[in-house]
Coordinates of C-alpha atoms and ligand atoms in Angstrom, one line a residue:
X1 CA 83.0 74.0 114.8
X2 CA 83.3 77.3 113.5
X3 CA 81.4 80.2 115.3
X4 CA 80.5 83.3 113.2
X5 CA 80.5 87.0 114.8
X6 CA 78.6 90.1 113.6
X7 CA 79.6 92.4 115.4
X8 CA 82.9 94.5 117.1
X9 CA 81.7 93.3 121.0
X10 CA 80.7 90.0 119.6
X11 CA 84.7 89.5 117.8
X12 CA 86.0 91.3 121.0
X13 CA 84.7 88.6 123.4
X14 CA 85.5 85.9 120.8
X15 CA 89.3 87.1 120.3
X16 CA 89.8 87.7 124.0
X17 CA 89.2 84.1 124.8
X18 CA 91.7 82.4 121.6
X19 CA 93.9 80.7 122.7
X20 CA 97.7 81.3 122.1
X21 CA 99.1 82.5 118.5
X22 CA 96.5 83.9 115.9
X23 CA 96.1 84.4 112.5
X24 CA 93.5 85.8 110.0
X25 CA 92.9 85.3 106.7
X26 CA 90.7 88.5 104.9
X27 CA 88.5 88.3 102.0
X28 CA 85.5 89.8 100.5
X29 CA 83.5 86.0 100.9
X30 CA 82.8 83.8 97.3
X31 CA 85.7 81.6 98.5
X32 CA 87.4 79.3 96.6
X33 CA 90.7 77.2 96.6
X34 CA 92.4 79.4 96.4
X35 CA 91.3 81.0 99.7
X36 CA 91.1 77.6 101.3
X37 CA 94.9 77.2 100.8
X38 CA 95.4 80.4 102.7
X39 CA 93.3 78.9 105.4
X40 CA 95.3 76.1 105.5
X41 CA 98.2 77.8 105.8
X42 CA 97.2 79.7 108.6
X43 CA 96.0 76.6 110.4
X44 CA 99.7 75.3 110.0
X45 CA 100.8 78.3 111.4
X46 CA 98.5 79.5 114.5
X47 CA 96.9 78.4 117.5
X48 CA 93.6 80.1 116.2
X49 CA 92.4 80.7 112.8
X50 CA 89.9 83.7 112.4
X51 CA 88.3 84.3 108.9
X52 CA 87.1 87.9 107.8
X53 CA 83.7 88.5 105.3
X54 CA 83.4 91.5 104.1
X55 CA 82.5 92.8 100.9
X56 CA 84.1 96.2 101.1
X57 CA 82.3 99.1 99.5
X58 CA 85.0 101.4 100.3
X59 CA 87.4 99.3 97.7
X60 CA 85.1 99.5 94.9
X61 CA 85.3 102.7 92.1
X62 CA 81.9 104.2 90.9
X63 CA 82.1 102.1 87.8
X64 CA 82.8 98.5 89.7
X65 CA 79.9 96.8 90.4
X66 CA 79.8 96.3 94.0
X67 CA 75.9 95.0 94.1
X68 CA 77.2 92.3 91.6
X69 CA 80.2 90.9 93.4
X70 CA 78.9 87.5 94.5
X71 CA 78.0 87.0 98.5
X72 CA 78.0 83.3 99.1
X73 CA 77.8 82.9 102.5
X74 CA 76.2 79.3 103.0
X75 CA 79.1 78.1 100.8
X76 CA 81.7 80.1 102.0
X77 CA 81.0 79.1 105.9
X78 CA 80.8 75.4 104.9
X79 CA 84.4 76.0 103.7
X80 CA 85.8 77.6 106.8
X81 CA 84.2 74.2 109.0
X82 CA 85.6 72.0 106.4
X83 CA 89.3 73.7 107.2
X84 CA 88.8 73.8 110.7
X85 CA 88.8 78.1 110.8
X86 CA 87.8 78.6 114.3
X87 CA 85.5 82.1 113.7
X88 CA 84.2 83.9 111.0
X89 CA 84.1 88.0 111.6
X90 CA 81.5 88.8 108.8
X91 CA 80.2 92.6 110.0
X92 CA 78.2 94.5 107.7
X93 CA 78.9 98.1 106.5
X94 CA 77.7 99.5 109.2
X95 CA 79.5 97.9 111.7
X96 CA 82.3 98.3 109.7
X97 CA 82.1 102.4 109.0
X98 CA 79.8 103.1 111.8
X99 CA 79.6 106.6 110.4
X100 CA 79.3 106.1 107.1
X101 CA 82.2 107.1 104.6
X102 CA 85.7 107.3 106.8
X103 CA 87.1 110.8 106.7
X104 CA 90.7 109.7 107.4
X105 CA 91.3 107.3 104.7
X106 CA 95.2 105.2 104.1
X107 CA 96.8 106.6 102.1
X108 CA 98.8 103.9 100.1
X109 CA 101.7 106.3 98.6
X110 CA 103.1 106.3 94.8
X111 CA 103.0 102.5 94.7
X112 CA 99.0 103.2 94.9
X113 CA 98.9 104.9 92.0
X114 CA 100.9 102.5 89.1
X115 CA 99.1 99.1 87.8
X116 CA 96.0 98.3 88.9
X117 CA 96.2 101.9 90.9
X118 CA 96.0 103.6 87.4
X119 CA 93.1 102.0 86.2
X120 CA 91.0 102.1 90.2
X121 CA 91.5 104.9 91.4
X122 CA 91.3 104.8 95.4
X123 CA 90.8 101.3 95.3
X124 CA 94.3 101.0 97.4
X125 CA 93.3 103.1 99.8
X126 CA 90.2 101.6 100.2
X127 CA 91.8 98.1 100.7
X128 CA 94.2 99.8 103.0
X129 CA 91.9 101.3 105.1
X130 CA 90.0 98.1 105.8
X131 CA 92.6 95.7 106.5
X132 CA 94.1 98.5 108.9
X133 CA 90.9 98.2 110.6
X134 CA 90.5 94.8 110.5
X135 CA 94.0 94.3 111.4
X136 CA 93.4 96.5 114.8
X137 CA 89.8 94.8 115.7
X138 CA 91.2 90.9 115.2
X139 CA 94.7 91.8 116.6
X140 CA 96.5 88.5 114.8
X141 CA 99.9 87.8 115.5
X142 CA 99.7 86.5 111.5
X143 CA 97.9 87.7 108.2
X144 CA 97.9 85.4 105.2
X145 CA 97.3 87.2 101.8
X146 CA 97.0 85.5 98.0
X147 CA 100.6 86.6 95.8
X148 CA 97.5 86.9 92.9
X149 CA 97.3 90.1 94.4
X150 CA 100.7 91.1 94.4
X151 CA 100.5 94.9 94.7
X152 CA 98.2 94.5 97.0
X153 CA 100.4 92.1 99.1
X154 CA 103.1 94.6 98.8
X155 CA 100.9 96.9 99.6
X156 CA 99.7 95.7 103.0
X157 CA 103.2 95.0 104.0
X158 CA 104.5 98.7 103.3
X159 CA 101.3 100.0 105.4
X160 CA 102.3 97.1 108.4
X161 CA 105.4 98.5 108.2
X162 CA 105.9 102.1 107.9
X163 CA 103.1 102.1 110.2
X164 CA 104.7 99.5 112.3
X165 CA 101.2 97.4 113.0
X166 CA 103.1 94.5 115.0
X167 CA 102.0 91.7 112.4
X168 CA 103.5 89.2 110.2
X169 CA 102.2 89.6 106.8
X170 CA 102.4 86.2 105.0
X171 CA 102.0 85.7 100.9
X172 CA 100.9 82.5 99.9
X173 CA 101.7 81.4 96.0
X174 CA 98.7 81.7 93.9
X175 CA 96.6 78.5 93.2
X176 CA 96.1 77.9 89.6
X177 CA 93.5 75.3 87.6
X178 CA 96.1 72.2 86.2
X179 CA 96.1 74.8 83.1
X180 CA 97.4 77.6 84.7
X181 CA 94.3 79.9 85.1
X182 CA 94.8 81.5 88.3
X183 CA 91.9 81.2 90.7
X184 CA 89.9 84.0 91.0
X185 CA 86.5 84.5 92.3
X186 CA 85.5 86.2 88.9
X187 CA 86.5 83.8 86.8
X188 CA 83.0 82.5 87.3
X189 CA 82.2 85.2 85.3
X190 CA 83.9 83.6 82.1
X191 CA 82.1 82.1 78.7
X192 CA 83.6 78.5 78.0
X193 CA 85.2 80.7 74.9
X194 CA 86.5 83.6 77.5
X195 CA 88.0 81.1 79.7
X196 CA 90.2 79.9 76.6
X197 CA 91.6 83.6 75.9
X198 CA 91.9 83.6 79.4
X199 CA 94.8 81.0 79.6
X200 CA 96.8 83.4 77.3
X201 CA 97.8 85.4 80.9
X202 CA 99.6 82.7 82.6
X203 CA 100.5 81.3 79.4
X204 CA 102.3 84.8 79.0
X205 CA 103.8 85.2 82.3
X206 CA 105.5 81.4 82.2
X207 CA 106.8 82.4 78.9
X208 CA 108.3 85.6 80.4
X209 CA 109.4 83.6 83.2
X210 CA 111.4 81.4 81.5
X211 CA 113.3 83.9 80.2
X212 CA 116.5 86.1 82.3
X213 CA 117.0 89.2 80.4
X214 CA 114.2 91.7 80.6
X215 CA 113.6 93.1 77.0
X216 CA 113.5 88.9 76.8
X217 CA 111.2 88.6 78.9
X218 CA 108.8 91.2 78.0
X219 CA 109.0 90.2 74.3
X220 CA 108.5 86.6 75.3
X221 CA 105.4 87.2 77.4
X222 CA 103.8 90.1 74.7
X223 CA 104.0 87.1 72.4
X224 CA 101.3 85.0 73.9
X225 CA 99.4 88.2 74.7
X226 CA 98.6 89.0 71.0
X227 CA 94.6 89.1 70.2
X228 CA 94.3 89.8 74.0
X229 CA 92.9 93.2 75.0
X230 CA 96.0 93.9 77.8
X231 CA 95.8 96.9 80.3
X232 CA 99.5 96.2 81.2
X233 CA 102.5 93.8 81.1
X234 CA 105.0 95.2 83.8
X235 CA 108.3 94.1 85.0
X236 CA 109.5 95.2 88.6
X237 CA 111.7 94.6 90.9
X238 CA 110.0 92.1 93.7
X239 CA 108.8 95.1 96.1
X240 CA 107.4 96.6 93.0
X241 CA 110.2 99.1 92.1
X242 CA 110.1 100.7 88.7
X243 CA 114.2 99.6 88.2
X244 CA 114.2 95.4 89.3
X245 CA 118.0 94.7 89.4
X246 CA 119.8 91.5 88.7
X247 CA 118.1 88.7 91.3
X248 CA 113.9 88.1 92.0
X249 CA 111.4 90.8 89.8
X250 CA 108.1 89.9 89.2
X251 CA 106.1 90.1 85.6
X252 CA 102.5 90.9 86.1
X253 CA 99.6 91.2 83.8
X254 CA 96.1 93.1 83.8
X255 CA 93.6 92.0 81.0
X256 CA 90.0 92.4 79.9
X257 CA 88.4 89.4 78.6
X258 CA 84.9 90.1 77.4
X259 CA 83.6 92.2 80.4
X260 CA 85.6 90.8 83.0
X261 CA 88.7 92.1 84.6
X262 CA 91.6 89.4 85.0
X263 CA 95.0 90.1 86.9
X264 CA 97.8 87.6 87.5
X265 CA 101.5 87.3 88.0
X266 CA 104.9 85.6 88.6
X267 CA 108.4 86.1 89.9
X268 CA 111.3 86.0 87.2
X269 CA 114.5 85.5 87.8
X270 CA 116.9 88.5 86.1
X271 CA 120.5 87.7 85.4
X272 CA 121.3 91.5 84.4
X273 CA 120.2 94.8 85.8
X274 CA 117.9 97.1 83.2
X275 CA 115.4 99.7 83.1
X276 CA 111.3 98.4 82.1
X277 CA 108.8 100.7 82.3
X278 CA 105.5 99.3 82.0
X279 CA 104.0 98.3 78.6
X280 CA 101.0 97.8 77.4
X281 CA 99.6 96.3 74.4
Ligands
PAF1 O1 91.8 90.5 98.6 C1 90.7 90.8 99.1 O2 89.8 89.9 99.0 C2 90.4 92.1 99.6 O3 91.0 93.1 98.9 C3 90.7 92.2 101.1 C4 92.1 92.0 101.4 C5 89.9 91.2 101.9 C6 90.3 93.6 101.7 O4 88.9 93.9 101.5

């Protein structure tokens, strides 16, 4: 049975009674497999399995739709039963920024501003800001976050750990349809004919992946981007650093297909050292 709180006294009472070990797994609601794997993950892992809700305006730019993001709740609580979750934190913005708009923000550093920082602006911090909080209100001993994100992954663990929170930050590989569409809770969002351009990301990054040089890769993967309207095709080390080295880097890809944003990515394995800037098509 899965019990849902509303508010800080309400999750305060609730987390002071969990038994042993913790762990939470955040999202903004619409769930999908995706989210359920991290669940399940984090039921593997912990005594006591908290879910967040929150649609978080403080993540969203001035041009994001943030009264469009899709709030299932029904759906999304008959999820969290069906993988055992123990409680559901799902505040509203109020209870979240009591006084409205934080004036002390997190600021996310350099990495903040390349990739998906370019193109949403403050988004990082906004991301950062709430999972700090959330972080310090639900107290887990684990967090389980989606590799789809990557940079925000990478992210949360810089802020966990130059700020030294006290919690293990786990990434869980992305789920993906059988034809390699990553889950995403705006791929509902996707004409039948926008899904099939769609594909061309992942088709992209498993070229790129199969590759060990990185001008190889990058060619291989800008290949099966062509047609595709790409915000960037980067390759980085697997923290994210501009140079990746011989060893793990990760390829990621940012695309607009019709009106909707898409974002995915995968590690590659580099035999030689060399420098990749970020390209884009
Ligand atoms: O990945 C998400 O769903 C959100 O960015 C998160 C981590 C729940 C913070 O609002």
């Amino acid at each position: 049975m899965t019990a849902v709180v509303r508010t800080r006294e309400e999750l305060a009472r609730a987390r002071a009674a969990a038994p042993g070990s913790v762990a939470v797994v955040m999202t903004m609601g619409a769930l999908h497999e995706g989210h359920a794997t991290l669940l399940r993950e984090a039921r593997k892992h912990a005594d006591f399995v908290l879910a967040t809700i929150f649609v978080n305006p403080l993540q969203f730019g001035p041009n994001e739709d943030l009264a469009r993001y899709p709030r299932t709740f029904d759906a999304d609580l008959a999820m969290c039963e069906a993988e055992d979750v123990d409680l559901i934190f799902a505040p509203t913005p109020e209870v979240m920024y009591p006084h409205g708009q934080p004036q002390v923000t997190v600021h996310p550093g350099p990495l903040g501003e390349v990739l998906e920082g370019a193109v949403r602006p403050g988004h990082f911090a906004g991301v950062l800001t709430v999972v700090g909080k959330l972080l310090l209100l639900t107290r887990p001993d684990l967090a389980f976050f989606g590799e789809k994100d990557y940079q925000q992954l990478t992210l949360i663990k810089a802020m966990v750990h130059d700020l030294e929170l006290g919690v293990e930050i786990v990434g869980v590989p992305t789920v993906r349809e059988p034809d390699g569409l990553a889950l995403s809770s705006r791929n509902r969002y996707l004409s039948e004919a926008e899904r099939a351009t769609a594909l061309a990301l992942s088709r992209a990054l498993r070229a790129g992946a199969a590759r060990r040089e990185p001008a190889a890769v990058l060619a291989a993967a800008r290949a099966e981007l062509a047609g595709v309207d790409v915000d960037y095709l980067a390759l980085r080390g697997a923290d994210l650093s501009a140079d990746p080295g011989p060893g793990e880097a990760r390829l990621l890809v940012a695309a607009r297909v019709g009106t909707t944003r898409l974002i995915d990515n995968l590690p590659v394995h580099l035999d030689e050292a060399a420098t990749t800037e970020g390209e884009s098509a």
